[in-house]
Coordinates of C-alpha atoms in Angstrom, one line a residue:
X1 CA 4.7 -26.1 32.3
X2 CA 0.9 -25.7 33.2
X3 CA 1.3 -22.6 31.4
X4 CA 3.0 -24.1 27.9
X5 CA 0.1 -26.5 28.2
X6 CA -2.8 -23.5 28.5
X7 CA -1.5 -21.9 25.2
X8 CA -1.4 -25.4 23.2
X9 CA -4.9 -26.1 24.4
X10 CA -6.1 -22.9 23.2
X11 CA -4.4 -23.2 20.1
X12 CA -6.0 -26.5 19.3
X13 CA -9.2 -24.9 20.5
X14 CA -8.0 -22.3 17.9
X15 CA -7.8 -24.7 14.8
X16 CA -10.9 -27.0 15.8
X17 CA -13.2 -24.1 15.7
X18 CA -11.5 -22.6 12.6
X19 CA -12.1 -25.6 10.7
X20 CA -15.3 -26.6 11.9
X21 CA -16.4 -22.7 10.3
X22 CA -13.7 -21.9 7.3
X23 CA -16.2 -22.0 4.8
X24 CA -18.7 -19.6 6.7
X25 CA -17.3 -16.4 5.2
X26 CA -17.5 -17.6 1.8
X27 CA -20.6 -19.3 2.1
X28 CA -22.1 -15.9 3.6
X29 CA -20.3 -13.4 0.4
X30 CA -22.1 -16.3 -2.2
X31 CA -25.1 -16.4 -0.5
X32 CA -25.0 -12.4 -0.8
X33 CA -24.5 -12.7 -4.4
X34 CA -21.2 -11.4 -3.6
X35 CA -19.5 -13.7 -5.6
X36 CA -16.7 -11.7 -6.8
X37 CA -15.8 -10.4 -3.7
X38 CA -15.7 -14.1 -2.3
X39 CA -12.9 -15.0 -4.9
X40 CA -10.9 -12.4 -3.5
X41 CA -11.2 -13.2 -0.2
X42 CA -10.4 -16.5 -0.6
X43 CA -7.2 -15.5 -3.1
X44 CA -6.4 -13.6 -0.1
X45 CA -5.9 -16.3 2.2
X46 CA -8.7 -14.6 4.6
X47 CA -11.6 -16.5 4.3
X48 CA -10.7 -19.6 6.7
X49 CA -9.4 -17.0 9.5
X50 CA -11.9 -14.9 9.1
X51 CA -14.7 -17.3 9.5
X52 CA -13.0 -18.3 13.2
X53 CA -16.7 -17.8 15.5
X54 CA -14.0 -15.5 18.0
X55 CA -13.1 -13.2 15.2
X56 CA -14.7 -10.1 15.7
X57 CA -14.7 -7.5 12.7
X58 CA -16.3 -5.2 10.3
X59 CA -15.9 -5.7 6.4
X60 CA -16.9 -3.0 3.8
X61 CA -17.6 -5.6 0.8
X62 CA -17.6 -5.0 -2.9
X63 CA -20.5 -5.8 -4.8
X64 CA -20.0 -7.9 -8.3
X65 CA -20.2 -4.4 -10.2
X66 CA -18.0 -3.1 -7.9
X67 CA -15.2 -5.8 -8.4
X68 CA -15.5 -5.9 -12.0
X69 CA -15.0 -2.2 -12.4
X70 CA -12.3 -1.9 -10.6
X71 CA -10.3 -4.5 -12.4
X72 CA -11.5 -2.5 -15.7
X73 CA -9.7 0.4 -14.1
X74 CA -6.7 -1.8 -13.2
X75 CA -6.6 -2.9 -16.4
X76 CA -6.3 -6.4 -14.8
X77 CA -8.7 -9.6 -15.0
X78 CA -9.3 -12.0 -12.7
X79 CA -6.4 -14.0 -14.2
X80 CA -4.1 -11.2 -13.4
X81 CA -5.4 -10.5 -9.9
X82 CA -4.7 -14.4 -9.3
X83 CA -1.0 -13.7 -10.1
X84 CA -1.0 -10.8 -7.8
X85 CA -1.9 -12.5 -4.5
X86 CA -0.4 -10.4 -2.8
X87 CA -2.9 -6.8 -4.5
X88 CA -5.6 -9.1 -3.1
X89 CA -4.6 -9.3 0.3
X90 CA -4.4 -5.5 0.3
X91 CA -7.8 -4.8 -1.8
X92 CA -9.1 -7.2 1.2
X93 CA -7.1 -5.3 4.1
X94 CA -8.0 -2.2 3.0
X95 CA -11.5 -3.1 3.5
X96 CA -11.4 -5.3 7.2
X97 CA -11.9 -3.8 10.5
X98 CA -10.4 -5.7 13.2
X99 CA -11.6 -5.7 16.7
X100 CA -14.6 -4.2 16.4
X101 CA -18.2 -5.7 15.1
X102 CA -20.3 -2.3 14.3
X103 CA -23.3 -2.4 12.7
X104 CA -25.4 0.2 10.8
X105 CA -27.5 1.8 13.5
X106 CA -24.0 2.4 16.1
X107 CA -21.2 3.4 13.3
X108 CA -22.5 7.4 13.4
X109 CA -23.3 7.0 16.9
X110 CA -21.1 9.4 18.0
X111 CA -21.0 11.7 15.2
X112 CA -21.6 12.2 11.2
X113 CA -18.1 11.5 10.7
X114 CA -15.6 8.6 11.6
X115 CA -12.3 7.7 10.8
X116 CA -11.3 4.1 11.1
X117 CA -8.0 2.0 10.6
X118 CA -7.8 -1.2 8.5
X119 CA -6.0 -4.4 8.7
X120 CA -4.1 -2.9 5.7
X121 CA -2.5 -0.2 8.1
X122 CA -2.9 3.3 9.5
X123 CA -1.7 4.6 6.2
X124 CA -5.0 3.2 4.5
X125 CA -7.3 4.5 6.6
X126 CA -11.3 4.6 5.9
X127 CA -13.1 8.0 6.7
X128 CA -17.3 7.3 6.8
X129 CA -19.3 10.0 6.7
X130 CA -23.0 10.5 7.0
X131 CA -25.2 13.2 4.8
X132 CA -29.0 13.5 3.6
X133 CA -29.8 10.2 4.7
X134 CA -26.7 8.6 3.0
X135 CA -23.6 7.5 4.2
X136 CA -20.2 7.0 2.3
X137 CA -16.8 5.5 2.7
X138 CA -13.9 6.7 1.6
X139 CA -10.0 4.9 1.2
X140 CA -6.6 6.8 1.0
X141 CA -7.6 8.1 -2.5
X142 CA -10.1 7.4 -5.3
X143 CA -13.9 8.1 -5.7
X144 CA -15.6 7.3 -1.9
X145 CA -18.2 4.4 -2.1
X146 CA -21.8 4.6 -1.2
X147 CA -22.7 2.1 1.5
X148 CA -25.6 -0.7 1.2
X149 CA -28.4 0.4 4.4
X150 CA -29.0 -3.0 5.4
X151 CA -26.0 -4.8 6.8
X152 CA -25.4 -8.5 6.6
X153 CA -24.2 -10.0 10.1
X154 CA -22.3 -13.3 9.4
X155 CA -22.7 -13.9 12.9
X156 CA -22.5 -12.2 16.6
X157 CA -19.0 -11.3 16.0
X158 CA -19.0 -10.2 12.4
X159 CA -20.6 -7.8 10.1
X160 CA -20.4 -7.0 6.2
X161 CA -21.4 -3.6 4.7
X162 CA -21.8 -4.0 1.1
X163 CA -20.6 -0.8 -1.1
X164 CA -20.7 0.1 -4.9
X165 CA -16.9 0.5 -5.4
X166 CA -13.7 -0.6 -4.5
X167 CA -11.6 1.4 -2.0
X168 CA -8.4 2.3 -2.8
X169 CA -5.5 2.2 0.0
X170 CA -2.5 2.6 0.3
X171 CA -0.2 0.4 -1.9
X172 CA -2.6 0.3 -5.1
X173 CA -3.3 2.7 -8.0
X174 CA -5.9 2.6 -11.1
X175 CA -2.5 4.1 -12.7
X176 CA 0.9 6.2 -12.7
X177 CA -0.9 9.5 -12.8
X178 CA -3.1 8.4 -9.9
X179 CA 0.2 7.5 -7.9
X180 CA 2.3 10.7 -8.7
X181 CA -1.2 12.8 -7.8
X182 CA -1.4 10.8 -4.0
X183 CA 2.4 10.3 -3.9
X184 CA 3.3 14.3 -4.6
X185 CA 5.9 14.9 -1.6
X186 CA 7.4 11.6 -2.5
X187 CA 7.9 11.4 -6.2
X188 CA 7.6 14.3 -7.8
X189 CA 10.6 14.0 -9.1
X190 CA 10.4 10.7 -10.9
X191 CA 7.1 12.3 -12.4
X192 CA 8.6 15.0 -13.6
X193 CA 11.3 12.4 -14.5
X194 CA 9.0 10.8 -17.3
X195 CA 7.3 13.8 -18.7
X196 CA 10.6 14.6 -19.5
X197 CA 11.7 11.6 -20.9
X198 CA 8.1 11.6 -22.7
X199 CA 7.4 8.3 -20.9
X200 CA 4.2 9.2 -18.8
X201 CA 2.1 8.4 -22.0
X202 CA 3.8 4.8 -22.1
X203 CA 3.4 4.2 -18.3
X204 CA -0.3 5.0 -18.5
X205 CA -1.3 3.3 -22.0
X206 CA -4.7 2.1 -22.2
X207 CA -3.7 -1.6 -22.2
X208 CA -1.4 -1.4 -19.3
X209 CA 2.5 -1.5 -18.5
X210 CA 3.1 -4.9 -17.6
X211 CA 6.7 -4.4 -16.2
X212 CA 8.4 -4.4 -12.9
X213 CA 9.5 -0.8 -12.0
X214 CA 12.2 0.3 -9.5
X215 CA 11.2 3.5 -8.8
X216 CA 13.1 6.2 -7.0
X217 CA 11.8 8.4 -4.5
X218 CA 12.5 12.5 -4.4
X219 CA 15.3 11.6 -1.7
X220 CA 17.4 9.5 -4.8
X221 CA 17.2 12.3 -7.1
X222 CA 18.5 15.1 -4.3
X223 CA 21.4 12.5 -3.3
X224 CA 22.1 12.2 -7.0
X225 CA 22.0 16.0 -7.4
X226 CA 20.0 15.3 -11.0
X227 CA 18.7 18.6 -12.2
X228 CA 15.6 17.8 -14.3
X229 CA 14.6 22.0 -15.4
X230 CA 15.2 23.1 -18.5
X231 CA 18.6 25.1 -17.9
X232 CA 22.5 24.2 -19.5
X233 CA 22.9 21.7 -17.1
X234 CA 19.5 19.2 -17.6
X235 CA 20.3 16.3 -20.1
X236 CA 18.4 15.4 -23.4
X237 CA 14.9 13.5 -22.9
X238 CA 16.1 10.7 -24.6
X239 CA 19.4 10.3 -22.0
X240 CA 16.7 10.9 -19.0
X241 CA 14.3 7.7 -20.7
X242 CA 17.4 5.8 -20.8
X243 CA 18.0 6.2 -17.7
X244 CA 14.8 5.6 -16.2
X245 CA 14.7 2.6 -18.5
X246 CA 17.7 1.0 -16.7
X247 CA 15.0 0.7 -13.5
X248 CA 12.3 -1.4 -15.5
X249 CA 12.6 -5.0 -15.9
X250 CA 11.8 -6.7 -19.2
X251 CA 8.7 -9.0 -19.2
X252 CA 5.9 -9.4 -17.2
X253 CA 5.4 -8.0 -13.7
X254 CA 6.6 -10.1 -11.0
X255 CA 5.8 -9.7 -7.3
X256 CA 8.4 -9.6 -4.5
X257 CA 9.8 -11.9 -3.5
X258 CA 8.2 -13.9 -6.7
X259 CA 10.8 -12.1 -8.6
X260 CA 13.8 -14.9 -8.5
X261 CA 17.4 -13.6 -7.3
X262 CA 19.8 -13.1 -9.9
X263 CA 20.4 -10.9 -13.3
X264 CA 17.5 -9.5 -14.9
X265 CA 17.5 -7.6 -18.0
X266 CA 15.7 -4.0 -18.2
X267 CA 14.5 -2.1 -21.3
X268 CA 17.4 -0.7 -21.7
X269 CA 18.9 -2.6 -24.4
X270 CA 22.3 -4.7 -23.1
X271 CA 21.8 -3.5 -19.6
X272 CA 20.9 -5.8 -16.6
X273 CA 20.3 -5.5 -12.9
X274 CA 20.7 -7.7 -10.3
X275 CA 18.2 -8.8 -7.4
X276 CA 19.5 -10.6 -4.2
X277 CA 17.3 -11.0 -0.6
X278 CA 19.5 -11.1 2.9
X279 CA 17.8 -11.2 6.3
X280 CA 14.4 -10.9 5.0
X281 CA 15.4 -7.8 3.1
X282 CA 15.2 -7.3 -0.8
X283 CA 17.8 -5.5 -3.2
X284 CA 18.5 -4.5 -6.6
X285 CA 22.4 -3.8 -7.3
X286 CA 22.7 -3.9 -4.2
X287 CA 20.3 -1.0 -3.0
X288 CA 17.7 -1.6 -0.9
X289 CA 13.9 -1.9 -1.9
X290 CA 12.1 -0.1 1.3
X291 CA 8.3 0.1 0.0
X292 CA 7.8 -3.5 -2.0
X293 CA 4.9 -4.2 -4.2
X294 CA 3.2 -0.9 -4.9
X295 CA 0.3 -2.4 -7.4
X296 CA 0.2 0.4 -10.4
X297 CA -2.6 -0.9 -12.8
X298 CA -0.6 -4.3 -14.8
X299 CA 2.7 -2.4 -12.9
X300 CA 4.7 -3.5 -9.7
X301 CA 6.3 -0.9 -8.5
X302 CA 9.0 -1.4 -5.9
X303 CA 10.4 1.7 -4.3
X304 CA 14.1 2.7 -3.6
X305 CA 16.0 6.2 -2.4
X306 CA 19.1 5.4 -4.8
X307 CA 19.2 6.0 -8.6
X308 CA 20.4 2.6 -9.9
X309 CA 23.2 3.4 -12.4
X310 CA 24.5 0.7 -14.9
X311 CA 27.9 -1.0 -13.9
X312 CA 27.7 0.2 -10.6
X313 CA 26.7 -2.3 -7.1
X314 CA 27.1 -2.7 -3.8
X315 CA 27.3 -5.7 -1.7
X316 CA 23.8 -6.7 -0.2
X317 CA 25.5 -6.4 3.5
X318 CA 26.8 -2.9 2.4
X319 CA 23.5 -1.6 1.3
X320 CA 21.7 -3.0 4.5
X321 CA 23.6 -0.2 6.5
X322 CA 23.5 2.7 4.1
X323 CA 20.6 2.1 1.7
X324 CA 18.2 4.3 4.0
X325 CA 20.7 6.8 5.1
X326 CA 21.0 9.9 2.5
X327 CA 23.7 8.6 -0.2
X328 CA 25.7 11.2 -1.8
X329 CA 28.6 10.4 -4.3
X330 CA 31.5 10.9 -3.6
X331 CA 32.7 11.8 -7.0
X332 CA 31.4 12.7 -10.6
X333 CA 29.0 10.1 -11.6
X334 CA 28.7 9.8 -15.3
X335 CA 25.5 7.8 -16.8
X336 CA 26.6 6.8 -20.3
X337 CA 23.3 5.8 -22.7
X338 CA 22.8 4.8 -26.3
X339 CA 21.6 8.6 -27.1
X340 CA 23.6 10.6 -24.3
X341 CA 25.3 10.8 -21.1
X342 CA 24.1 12.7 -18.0
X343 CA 27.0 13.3 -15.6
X344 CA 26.1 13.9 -11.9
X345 CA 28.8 15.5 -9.9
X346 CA 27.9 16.4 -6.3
X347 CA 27.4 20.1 -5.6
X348 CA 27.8 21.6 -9.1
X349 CA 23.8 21.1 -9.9
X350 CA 21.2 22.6 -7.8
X351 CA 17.7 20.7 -8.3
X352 CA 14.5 23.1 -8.6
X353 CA 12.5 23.7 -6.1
X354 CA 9.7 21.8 -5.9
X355 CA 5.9 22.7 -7.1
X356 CA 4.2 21.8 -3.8
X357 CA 3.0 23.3 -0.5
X358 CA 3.2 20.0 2.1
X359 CA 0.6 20.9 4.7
X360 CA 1.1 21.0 8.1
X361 CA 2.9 18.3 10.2
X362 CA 0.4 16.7 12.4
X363 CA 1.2 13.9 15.0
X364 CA -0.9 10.4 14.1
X365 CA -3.9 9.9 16.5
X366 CA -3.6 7.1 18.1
X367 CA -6.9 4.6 18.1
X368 CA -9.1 5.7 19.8
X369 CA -9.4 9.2 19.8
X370 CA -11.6 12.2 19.7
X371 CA -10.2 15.5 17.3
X372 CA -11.8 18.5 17.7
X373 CA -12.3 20.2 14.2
X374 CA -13.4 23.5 14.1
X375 CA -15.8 24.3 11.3
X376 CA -18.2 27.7 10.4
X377 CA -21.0 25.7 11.4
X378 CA -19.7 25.1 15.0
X379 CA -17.5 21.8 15.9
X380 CA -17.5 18.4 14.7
X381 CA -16.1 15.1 16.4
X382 CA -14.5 13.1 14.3
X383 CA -13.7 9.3 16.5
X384 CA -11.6 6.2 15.7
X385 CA -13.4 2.8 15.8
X386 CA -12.8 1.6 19.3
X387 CA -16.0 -0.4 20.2
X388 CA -15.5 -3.9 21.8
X389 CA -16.1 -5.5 25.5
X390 CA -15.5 -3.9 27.9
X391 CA -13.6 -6.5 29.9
X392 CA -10.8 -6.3 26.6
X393 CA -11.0 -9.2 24.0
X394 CA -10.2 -12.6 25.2
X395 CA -6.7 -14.4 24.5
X396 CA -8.8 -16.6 21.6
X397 CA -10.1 -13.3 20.6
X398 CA -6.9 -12.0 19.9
X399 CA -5.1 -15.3 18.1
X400 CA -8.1 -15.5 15.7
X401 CA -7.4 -12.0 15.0
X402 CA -3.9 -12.6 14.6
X403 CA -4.6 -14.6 12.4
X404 CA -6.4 -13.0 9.7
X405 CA -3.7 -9.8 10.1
X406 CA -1.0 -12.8 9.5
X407 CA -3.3 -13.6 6.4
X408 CA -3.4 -10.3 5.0
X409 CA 0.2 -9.1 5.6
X410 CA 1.3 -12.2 4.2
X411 CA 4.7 -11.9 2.1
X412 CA 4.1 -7.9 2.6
X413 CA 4.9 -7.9 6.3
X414 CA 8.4 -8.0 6.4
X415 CA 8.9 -5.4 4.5
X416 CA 5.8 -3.5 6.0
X417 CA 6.4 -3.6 9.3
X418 CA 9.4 -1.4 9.1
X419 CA 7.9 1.0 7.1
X420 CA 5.1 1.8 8.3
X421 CA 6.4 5.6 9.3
X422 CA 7.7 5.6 6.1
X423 CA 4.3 4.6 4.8
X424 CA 2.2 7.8 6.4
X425 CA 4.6 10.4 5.3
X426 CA 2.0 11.5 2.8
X427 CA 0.0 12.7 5.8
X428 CA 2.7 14.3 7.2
X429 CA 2.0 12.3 10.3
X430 CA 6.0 11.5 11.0
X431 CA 7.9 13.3 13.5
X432 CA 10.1 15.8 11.6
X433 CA 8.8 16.0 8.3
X434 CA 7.9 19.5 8.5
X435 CA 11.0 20.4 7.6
X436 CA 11.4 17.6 5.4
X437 CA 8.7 18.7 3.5
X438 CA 10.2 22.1 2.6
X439 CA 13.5 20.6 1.6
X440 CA 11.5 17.7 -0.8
X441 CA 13.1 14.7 1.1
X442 CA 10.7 11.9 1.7
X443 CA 11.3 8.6 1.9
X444 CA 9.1 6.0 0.1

């Protein structure tokens, strides 16, 4: 009982101080002239959490130019971006360090190089390195950012670097071509999918594809056994559009789990999919969505490892238990379209090998941790963010925190949390994917 009444106390201690400071974050990005970035933040939902006096963490922050050019290379507005709460949580995650308060002086204090995680995830890490009297961050891909010298502290606990771009993590792309350059292993197949189809022209146009996409990963096209080459067996580019057509909803871009349950019809003509949610899970025809809201330019991209094929469902309970496990029909598939058929039969059609060379597996460092790299010029040491007290934060410490990672994750986090393995196999960082890598099999 004494107990139960500790932990209210401290939540109420929790609020008080939370509201007695939710506008100090803001305040502090205005004051900055960082007016843009403010917006986001408070979009975001992290502003209040993040002004909590026990928060402690580091935020590399966007100047106005910054903001603005990156929406340029979204092709988004502001308008847009305030439809898509959910790319502003990310943006914002992808550029918060949790935990730890460093300032300019102690971030290459052990070394010209550092690798730190974000609220966003492991998979969107930021690597900060230090040359000629500059020093630059860097997300999971894009251009790296040049960081501001002085440093603004918003108070003992908090510190905010200001750079000259946005960083890119994982879960957001300027456009397709970006995400089938980062997402190689994983969807070189639905790449090669629309060049084929003549369709990567249309997904990157200048003024944006403002459609929900369900895209499949290399893993649906090897359980379909579709061969895309240019032998007997590969179907016409107009049957391989209308195929790829059947995953694209019509109208605007819509958000999980924005996107209402129910029919929805895609581009191609007459054809509709269905999209139900069970246990905090999401499907479409009954196949379920394992990566939701990938942010491509105007695009939402949600990912799945089955081709969706019109007429054909399963049961949301069905598709719980074998959506993730390697589906393979059991008998000839055939894929009827306005301008051809493709028939998929399993066994008779061998997919071509893949044009990639994975790199080597590597296990994920855990935080912290010192690497050894060996270079010509000797050894480096490349070390995860791990600064704090050294008694260990403090319980109030920790459910500030908590709540500014419960702010970012947002409607994301259920879907997140159990992917987040799924999420780093880009880096080859889970166990096994060595030899999935050789074989083309990657989940989202």
């Amino acid at each position: 009982m004494a107990r139960l009444a500790r932990t209210v106390l401290l939540l109420l201690a929790l609020v008080v101080s939370t509201t007695q400071a939710q506008n100090l974050v803001a305040d502090k990005l205005k004051k900055q002239g960082l007016t843009a970035a403010a917006e986001v933040w408070d979009l975001a939902g992290v502003s209040t959490p993040a002004s909590n006096p026990k928060a402690k963490w580091t935020a590399f922050v966007p100047s106005n130019a910054a903001v603005k050019g990156f929406l340029t290379e979204m092709g988004l507005t502001m308008a847009d971006l305030k439809a898509r709460p959910g790319l502003a949580k990310r943006i914002v995650g992808s550029h918060l360090l949790l935990g730890s308060n460093v300032r300019a002086q102690e971030i290459f204090a052990n070394g010209n190089t550092r690798v730190a995680n974000t609220a966003a995830g492991s998979s969107s890490r930021l690597l900060l390195k230090q040359a000629g009297g500059k020093v630059t961050v860097a997300g999971k891909h894009g251009a790296a950012a040049n960081v501001d010298p002085a440093y603004v502290a918003v108070d003992d606990n908090k510190t905010i670097h200001v750079v000259d771009k946005v960083l890119y993590g994982d879960g957001y792309y300027p456009s397709f071509s970006a995400l089938c350059n980062a997402r190689a292993i994983t969807l070189s197949q639905f790449c090669q999918a629309a060049a084929v189809a003549g369709l990567d022209s249309t997904l990157d146009a200048p003024a944006g594809f403002d459609h929900t996409l369900f895209v499949p990963s290399n893993k649906a096209f090897i359980a379909a056994k579709l061969d895309l080459g240019a032998g007997a067996a590969a179907p016409s580019a107009s049957a391989v559009a209308d195929v790829l057509k059947y995953h694209v909803l019509a109208g605007p871009a819509q958000p999980l789990p924005a996107l209402a349950a129910g029919k929805h019809e895609t581009l191609l003509a007459g054809q509709s999919v269905e999209v139900s949610y069970k246990g905090g899970k999401a499907f479409v025809n009954g196949v379920q969505i394992v990566k939701r809201n990938v942010y491509v330019g105007k695009a939402i991209v949600q990912g799945v490892t089955q081709l969706l094929v019109p007429g054909k469902s399963a049961t949301a309970g069905a598709a719980a238990t074998t959506a993730t496990s390697t589906a393979k029909p059991s008998a000839s598939t055939t894929i009827k379209t306005p301008k051809g058929s493709i028939s998929i039969t399993p066994g008779s059609i061998t997919l071509p090998k893949l044009s990639i060379t994975p790199a080597a597996a590597a296990a994920a460092p855990k935080s912290p941790v010192s690497i050894n790299v060996s270079t010509k010029a000797g050894r480096r040491m490349l070390l995860d963010f791990g600064w704090g007290a050294s008694a260990g934060p403090t319980a109030m410490e920790d459910a500030s925190q908590q709540q500014i990672q419960a702010a970012v994750d947002g409607d994301e986090s259920a879907a997140d949390v159990g992917q987040q393995a799924l999420g780093g196999s880009e880096d080859l960082s889970v166990p096994g994917t060595a030899n999935l890598a050789e074989e083309g099999i990657y989940n989202w």
